[in-house]
mmCIF file of C-alpha atoms in Angstrom:
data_model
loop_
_atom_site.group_PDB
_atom_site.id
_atom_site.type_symbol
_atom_site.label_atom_id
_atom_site.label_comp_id
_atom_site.label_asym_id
_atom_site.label_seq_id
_atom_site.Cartn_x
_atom_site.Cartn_y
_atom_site.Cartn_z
ATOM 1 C CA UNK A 9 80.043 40.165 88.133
ATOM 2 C CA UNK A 10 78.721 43.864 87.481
ATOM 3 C CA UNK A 11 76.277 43.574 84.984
ATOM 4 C CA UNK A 12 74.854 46.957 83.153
ATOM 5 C CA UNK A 13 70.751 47.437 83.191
ATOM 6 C CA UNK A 14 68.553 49.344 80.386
ATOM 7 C CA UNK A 15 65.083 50.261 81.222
ATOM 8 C CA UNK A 16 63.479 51.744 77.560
ATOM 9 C CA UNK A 17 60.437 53.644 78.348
ATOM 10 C CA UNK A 18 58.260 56.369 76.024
ATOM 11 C CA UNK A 19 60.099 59.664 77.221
ATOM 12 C CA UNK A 20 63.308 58.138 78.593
ATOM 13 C CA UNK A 21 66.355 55.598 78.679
ATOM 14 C CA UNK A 22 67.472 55.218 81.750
ATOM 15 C CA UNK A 23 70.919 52.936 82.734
ATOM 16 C CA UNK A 24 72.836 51.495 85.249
ATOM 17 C CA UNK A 25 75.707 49.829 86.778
ATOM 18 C CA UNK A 26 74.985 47.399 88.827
ATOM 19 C CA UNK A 27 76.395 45.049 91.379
ATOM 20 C CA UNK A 28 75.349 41.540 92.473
ATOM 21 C CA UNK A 29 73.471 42.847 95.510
ATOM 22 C CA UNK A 30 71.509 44.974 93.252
ATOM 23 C CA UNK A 31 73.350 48.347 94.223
ATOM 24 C CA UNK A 32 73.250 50.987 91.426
ATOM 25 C CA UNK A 33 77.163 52.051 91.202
ATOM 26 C CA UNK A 34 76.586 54.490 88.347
ATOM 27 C CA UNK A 35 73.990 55.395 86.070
ATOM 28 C CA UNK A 36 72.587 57.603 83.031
ATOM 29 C CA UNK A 37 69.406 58.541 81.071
ATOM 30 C CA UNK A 38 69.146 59.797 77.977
ATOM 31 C CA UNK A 39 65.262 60.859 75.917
ATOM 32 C CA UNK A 40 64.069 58.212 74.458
ATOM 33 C CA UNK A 41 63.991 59.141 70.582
ATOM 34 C CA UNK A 42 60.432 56.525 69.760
ATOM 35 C CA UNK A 43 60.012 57.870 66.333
ATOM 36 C CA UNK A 44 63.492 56.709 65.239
ATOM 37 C CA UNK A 45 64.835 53.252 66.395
ATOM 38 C CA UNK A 46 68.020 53.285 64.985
ATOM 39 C CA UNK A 47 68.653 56.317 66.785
ATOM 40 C CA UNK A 48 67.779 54.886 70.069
ATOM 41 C CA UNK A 49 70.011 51.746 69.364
ATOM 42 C CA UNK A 50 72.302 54.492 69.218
ATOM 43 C CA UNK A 51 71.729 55.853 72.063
ATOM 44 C CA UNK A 52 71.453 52.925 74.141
ATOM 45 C CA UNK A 53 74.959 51.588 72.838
ATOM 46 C CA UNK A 54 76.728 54.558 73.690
ATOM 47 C CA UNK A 55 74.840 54.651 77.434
ATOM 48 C CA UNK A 56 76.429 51.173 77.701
ATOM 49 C CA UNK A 57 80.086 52.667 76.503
ATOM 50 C CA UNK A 58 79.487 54.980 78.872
ATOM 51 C CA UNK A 59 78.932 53.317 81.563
ATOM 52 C CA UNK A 60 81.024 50.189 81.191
ATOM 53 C CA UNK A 61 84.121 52.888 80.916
ATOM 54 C CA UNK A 62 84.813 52.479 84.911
ATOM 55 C CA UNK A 63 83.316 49.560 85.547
ATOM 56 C CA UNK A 64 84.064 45.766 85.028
ATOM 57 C CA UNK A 65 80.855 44.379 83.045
ATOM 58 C CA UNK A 66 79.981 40.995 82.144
ATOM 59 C CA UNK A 67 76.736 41.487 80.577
ATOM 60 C CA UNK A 68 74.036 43.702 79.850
ATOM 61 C CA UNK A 69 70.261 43.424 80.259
ATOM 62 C CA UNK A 70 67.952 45.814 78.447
ATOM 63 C CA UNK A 71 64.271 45.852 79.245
ATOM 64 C CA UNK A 72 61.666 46.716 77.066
ATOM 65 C CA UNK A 73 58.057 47.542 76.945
ATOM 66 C CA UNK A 74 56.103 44.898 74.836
ATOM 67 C CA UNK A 75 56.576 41.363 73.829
ATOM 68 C CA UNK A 76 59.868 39.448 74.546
ATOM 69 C CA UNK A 77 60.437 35.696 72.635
ATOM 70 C CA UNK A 78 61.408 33.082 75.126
ATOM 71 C CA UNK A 79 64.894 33.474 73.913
ATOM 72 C CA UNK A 80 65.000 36.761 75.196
ATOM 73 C CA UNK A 81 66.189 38.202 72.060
ATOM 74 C CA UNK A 82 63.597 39.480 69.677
ATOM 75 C CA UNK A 83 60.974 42.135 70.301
ATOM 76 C CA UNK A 84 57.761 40.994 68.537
ATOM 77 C CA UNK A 85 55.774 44.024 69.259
ATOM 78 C CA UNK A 86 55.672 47.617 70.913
ATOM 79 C CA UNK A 87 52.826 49.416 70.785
ATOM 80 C CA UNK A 88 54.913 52.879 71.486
ATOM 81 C CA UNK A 89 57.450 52.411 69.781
ATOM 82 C CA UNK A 90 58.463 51.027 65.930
ATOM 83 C CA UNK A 91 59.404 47.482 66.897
ATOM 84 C CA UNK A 92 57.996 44.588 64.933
ATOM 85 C CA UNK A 93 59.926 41.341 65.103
ATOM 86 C CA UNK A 94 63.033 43.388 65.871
ATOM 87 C CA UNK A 95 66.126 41.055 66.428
ATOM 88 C CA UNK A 96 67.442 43.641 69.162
ATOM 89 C CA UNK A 97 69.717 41.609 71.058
ATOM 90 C CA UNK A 98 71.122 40.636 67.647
ATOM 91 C CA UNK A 99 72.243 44.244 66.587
ATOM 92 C CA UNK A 100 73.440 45.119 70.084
ATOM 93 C CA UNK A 101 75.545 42.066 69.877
ATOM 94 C CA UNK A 102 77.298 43.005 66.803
ATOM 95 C CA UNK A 103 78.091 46.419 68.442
ATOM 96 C CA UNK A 104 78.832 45.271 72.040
ATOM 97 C CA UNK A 105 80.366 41.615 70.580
ATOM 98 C CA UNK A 106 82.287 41.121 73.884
ATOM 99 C CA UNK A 107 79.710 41.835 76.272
ATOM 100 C CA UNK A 108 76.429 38.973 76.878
ATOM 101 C CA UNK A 109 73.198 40.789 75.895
ATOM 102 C CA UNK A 110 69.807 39.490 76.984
ATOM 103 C CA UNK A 111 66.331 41.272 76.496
ATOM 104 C CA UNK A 112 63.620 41.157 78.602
ATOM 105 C CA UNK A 113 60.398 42.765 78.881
ATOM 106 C CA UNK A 114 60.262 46.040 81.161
ATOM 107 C CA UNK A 115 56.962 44.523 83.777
ATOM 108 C CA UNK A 116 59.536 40.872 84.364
ATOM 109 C CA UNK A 117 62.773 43.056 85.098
ATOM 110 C CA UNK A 118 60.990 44.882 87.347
ATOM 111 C CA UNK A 119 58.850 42.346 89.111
ATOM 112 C CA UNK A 120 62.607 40.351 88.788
ATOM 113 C CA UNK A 121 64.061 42.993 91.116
ATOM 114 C CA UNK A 122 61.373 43.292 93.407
ATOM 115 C CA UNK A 123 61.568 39.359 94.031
ATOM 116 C CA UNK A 124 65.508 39.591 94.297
ATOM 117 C CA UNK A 125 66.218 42.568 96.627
ATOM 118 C CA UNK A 126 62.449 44.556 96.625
ATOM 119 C CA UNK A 127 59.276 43.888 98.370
ATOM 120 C CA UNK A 128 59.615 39.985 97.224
ATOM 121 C CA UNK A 129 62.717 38.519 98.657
ATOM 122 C CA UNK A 130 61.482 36.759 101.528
ATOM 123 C CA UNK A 131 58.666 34.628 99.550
ATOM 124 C CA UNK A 132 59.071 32.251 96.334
ATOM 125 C CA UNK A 133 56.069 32.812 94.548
ATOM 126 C CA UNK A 134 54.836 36.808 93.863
ATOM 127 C CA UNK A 135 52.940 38.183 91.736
ATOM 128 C CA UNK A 136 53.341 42.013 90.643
ATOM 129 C CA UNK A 137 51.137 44.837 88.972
ATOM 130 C CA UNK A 138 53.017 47.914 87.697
ATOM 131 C CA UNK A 139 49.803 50.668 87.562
ATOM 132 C CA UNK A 140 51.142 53.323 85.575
ATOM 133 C CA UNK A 141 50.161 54.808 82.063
ATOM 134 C CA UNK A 142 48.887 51.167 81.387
ATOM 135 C CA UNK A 143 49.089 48.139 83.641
ATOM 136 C CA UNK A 144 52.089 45.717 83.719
ATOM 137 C CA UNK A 145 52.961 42.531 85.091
ATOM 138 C CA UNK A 146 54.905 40.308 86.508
ATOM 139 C CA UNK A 147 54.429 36.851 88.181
ATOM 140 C CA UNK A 148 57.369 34.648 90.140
ATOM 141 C CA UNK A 149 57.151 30.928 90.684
ATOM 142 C CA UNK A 150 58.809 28.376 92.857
ATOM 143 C CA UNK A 151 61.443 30.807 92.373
ATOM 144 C CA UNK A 152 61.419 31.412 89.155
ATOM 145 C CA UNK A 153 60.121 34.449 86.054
ATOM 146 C CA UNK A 154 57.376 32.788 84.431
ATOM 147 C CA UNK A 155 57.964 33.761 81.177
ATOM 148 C CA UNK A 156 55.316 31.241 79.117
ATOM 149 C CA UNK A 157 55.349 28.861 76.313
ATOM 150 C CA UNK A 158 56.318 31.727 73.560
ATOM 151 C CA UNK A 159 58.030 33.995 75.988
ATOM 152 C CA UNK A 160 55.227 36.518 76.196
ATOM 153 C CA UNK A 161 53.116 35.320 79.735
ATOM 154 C CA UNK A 162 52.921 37.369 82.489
ATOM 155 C CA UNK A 163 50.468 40.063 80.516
ATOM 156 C CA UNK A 164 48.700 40.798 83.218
ATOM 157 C CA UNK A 165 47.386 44.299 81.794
ATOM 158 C CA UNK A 166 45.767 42.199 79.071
ATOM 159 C CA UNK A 167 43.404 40.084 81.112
ATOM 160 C CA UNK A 168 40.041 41.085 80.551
ATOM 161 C CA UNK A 169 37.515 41.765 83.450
ATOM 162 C CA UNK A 170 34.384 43.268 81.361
ATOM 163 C CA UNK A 171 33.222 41.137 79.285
ATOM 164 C CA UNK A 172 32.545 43.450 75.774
ATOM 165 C CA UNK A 173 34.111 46.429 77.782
ATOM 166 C CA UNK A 174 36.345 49.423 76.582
ATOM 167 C CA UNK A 175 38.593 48.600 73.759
ATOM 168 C CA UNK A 176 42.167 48.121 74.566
ATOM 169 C CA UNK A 177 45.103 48.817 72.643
ATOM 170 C CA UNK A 178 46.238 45.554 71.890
ATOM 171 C CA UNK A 179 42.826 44.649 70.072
ATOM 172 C CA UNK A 180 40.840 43.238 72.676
ATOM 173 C CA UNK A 181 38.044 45.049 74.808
ATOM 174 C CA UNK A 182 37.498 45.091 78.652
ATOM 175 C CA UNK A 183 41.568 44.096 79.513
ATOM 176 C CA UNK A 184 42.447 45.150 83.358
ATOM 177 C CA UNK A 185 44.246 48.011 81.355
ATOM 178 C CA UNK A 186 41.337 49.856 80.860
ATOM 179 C CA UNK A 187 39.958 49.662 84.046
ATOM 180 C CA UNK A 188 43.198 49.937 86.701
ATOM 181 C CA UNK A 189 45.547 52.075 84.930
ATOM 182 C CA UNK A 190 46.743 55.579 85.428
ATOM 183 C CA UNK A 191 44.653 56.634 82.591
ATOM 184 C CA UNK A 192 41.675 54.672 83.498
ATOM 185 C CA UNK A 193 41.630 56.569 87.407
ATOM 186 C CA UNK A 194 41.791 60.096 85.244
ATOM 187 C CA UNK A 195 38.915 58.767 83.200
ATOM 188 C CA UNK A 196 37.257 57.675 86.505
ATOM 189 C CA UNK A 197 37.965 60.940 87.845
ATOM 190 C CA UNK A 198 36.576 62.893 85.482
ATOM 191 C CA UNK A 199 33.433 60.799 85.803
ATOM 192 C CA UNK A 200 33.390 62.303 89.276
ATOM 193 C CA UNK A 201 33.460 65.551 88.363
ATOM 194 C CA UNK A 202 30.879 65.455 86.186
ATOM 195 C CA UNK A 203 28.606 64.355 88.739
ATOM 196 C CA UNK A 204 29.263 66.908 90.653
ATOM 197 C CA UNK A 205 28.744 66.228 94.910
ATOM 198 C CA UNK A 206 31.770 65.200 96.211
ATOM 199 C CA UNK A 207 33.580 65.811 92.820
ATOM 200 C CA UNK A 208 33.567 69.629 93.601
ATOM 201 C CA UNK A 209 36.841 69.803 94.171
ATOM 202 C CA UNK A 210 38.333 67.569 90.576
ATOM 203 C CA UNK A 211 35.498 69.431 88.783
ATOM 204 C CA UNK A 212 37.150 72.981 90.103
ATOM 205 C CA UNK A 213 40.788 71.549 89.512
ATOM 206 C CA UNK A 214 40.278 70.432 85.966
ATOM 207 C CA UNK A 215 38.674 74.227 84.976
ATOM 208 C CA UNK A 216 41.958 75.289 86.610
ATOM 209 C CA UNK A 217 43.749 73.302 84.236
ATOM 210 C CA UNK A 218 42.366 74.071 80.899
ATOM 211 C CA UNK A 219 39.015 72.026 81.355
ATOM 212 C CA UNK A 220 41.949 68.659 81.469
ATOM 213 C CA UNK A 221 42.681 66.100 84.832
ATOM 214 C CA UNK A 222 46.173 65.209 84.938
ATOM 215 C CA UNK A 223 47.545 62.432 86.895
ATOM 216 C CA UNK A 224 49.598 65.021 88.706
ATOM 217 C CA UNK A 225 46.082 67.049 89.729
ATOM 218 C CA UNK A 226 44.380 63.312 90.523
ATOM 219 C CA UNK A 227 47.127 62.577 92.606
ATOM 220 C CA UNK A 228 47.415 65.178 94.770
ATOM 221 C CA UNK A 229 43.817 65.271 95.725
ATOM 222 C CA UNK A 230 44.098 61.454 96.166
ATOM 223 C CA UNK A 231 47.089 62.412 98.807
ATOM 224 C CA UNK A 232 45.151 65.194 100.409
ATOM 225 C CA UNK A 233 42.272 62.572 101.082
ATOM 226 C CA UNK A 234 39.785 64.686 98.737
ATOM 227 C CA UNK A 235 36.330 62.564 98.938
ATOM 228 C CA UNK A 236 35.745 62.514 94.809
ATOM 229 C CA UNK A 237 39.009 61.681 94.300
ATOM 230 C CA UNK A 238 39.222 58.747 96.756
ATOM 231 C CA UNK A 239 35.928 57.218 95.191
ATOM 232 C CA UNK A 240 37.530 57.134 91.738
ATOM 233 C CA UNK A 241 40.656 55.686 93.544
ATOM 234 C CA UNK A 242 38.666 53.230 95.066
ATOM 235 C CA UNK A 243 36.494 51.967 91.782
ATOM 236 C CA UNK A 244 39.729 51.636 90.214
ATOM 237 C CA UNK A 245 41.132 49.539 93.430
ATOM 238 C CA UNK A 246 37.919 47.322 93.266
ATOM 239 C CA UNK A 247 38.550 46.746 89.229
ATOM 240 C CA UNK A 248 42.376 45.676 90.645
ATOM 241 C CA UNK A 249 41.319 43.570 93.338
ATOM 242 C CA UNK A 250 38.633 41.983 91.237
ATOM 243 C CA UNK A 251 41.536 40.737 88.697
ATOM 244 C CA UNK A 252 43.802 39.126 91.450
ATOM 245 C CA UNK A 253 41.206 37.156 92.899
ATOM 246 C CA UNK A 254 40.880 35.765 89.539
ATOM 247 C CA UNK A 255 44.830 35.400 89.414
ATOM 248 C CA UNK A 256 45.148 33.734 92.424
ATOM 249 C CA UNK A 257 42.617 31.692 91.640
ATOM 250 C CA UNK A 258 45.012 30.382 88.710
ATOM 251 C CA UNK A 259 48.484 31.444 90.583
ATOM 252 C CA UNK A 260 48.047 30.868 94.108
ATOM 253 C CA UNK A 261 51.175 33.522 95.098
ATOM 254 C CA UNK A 262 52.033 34.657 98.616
ATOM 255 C CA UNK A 263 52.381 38.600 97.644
ATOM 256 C CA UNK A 264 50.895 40.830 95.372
ATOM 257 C CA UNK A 265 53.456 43.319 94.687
ATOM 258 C CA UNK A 266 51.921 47.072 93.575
ATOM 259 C CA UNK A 267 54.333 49.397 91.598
ATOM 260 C CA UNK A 268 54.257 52.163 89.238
ATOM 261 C CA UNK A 269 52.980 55.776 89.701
ATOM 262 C CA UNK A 270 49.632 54.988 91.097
ATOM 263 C CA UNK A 271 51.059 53.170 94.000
ATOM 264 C CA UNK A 272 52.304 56.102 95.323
ATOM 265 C CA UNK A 273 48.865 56.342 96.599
ATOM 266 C CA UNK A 274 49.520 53.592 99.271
ATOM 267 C CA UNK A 275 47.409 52.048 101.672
ATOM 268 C CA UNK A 276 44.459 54.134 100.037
ATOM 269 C CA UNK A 277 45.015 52.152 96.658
ATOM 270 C CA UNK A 278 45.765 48.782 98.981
ATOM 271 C CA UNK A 279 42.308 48.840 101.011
ATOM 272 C CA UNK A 280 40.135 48.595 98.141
ATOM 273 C CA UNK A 281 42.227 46.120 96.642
ATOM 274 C CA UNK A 282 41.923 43.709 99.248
ATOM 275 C CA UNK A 283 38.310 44.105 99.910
ATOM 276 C CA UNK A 284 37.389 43.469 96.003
ATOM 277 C CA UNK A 285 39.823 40.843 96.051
ATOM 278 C CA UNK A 286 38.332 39.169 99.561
ATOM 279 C CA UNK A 287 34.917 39.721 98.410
ATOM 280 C CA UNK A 288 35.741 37.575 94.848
ATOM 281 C CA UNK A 289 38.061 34.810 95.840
ATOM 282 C CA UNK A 290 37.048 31.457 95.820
ATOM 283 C CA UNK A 291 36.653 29.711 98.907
ATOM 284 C CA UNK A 292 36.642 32.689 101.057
ATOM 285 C CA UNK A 293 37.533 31.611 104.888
ATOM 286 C CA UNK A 294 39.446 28.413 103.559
ATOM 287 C CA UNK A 295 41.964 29.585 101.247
ATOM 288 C CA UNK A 296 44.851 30.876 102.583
ATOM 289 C CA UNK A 297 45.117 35.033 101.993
ATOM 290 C CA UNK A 298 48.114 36.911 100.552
ATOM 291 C CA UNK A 299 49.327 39.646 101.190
ATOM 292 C CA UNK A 300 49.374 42.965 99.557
ATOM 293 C CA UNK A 301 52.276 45.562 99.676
ATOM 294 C CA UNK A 302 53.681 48.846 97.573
ATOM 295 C CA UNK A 303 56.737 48.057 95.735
ATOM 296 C CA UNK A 304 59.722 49.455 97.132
ATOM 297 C CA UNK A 305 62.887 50.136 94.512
ATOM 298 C CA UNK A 306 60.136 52.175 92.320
ATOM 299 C CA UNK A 307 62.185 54.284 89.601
ATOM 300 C CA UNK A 308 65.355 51.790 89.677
ATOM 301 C CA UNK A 309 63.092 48.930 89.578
ATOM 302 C CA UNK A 310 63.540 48.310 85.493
ATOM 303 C CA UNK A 311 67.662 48.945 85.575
ATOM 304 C CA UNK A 312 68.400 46.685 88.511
ATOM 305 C CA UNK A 313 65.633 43.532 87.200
ATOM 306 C CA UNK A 314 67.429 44.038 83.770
ATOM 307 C CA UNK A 315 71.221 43.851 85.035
ATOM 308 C CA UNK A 316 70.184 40.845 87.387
ATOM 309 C CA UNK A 317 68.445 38.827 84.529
ATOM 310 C CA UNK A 318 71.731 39.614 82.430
ATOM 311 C CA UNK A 319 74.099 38.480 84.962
ATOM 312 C CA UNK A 320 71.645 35.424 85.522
ATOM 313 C CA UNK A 321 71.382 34.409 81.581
ATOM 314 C CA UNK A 322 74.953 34.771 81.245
ATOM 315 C CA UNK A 323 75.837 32.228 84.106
ATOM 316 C CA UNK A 324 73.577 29.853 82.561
ATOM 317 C CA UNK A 325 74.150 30.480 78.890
#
């Protein structure tokens, strides 16, 4: 069965055909319209049309930033776009009647298709971190999505690791969001530059940009081996690694999975990671290690999670 994949994001909707090995056999993005959901329903029922016009579809999976209900149906909350309690697989249904519709949230169908045909597929229990704008995650066991009691587990982004630390958006303060996120290494960065040293060279960069660091600008340095923009990279790796020692404490998984855009950064993100994560897990020397790898389907991660989790829900429906 082909199934179709959406993967909603804050600047676009991206979609795809896809088969059962998790091939992408067509695809489309549109902007994503956040200020308007009805328009973006819009949108993301004529992507499906679209799409499903050469193709043979059984179902389609849409993923979603935010908080899914067990019944993968209703999106109780996302904090960039207008969704409260919105019964989305309901109104897609009444547009798309013949076709099975299943929602999931955006970290699971991406962590979902790194287990099936990514970095995961040769272990049963994994445990991913998407570091992008914020922090996602995922987590895989015995097999299976862990989805929790309510539907909403797997918030990995949300766990805190400073006690009475930054706020967060979701109303907490110190969550691994704030301290291992794209937008927590620019903060870091910028830290660097201001102390000047070794930041020379972020200090110099951000005056060349209009007195702002960009992830772009961080990036590149951080791929050019610049020394101040390494430390940041590494504070932020020693935040990450900190938090999975505390998750495998609680998880016990084989892999830890790294997407998003800050895993670009490779083996340079990976090092620190490990050494927080040997230097806080319990029973150093006697528990067995994991291990720690970059994700590998990065962009097409969301559309081919989503379509396989469709395919899967209708099968079983």
């Amino acid at each position: 069965m082909h199934a179709i994949g959406i993967d909603i994001g804050g600047t676009k909707i991206a979609g795809a055909v896809v088969s059962e090995l998790g091939e992408i056999l067509a695809e489309d993005r549109v902007a994503t319209n956040a200020a308007d959901p009805d328009a973006m329903l819009d949108d993301v029922v004529t992507m499906v049309s679209r799409l499903r016009a050469a193709h043979d579809v059984g179902a389609v999976g849409v993923a979603a930033p935010g908080f899914i209900d067990a019944s993968q149906s209703i999106v109780y909350y996302t904090p960039n776009i207008r969704w409260r309690n919105e019964p989305l697989r309901q109104k897609l249904q009444e547009r798309l009647g013949d076709l099975h519709i299943t929602v999931d949230n955006d970290a699971n169908a991406a962590g979902w298709a790194e287990f099936r045909f990514g970095a995961g597929r040769l272990v049963s229990d994994m445990t991913m971190l998407t570091i992008g704008t914020g922090v996602g995650g995922a987590i895989v066991t015995e097999d299976r999505l862990f989805r929790g009691g309510f539907g909403t587990g797997g918030e990995i982004g949300h766990l805190r690791v400073v006690p009475n630390g930054l706020p967060c958006g979701c109303g907490a303060r110190g969550c691994i969001e704030q301290y291992g996120s794209g937008r927590a290494l620019q903060r870091m960065a910028n830290d660097v530059a201001d102390a000047g040293g070794i930041g020379s060279a972020l200090a110099d960069a951000r005056e060349q940009n209009g007195g702002q660091l960009d992830g772009a600008i961080v990036g590149d340095l951080i791929l050019a081996d610049d020394p101040g923009a390494l430390a940041a990279l590494r504070r932020l790796g020693r935040h990450l690694g900190e938090a999975c020692a505390s998750l495998s404490a609680v998880l016990d998984p084989q892999l830890f999975v790294f997407g998003g855009g800050v895993a670009s950064a490779g083996d340079r993100l990976l090092e620190p990671i490990k050494q927080a994560y040997l230097n806080n897990l319990p029973a150093r020397g006697y528990h067995p290690e994991p291990d720690f790898v970059i994700a590998e389907l990065v962009n097409d991660a969301g559309v081919v999670g989503a379509a396989d989790l469709a395919r899967i829900h209708a099968r079983t429906a």
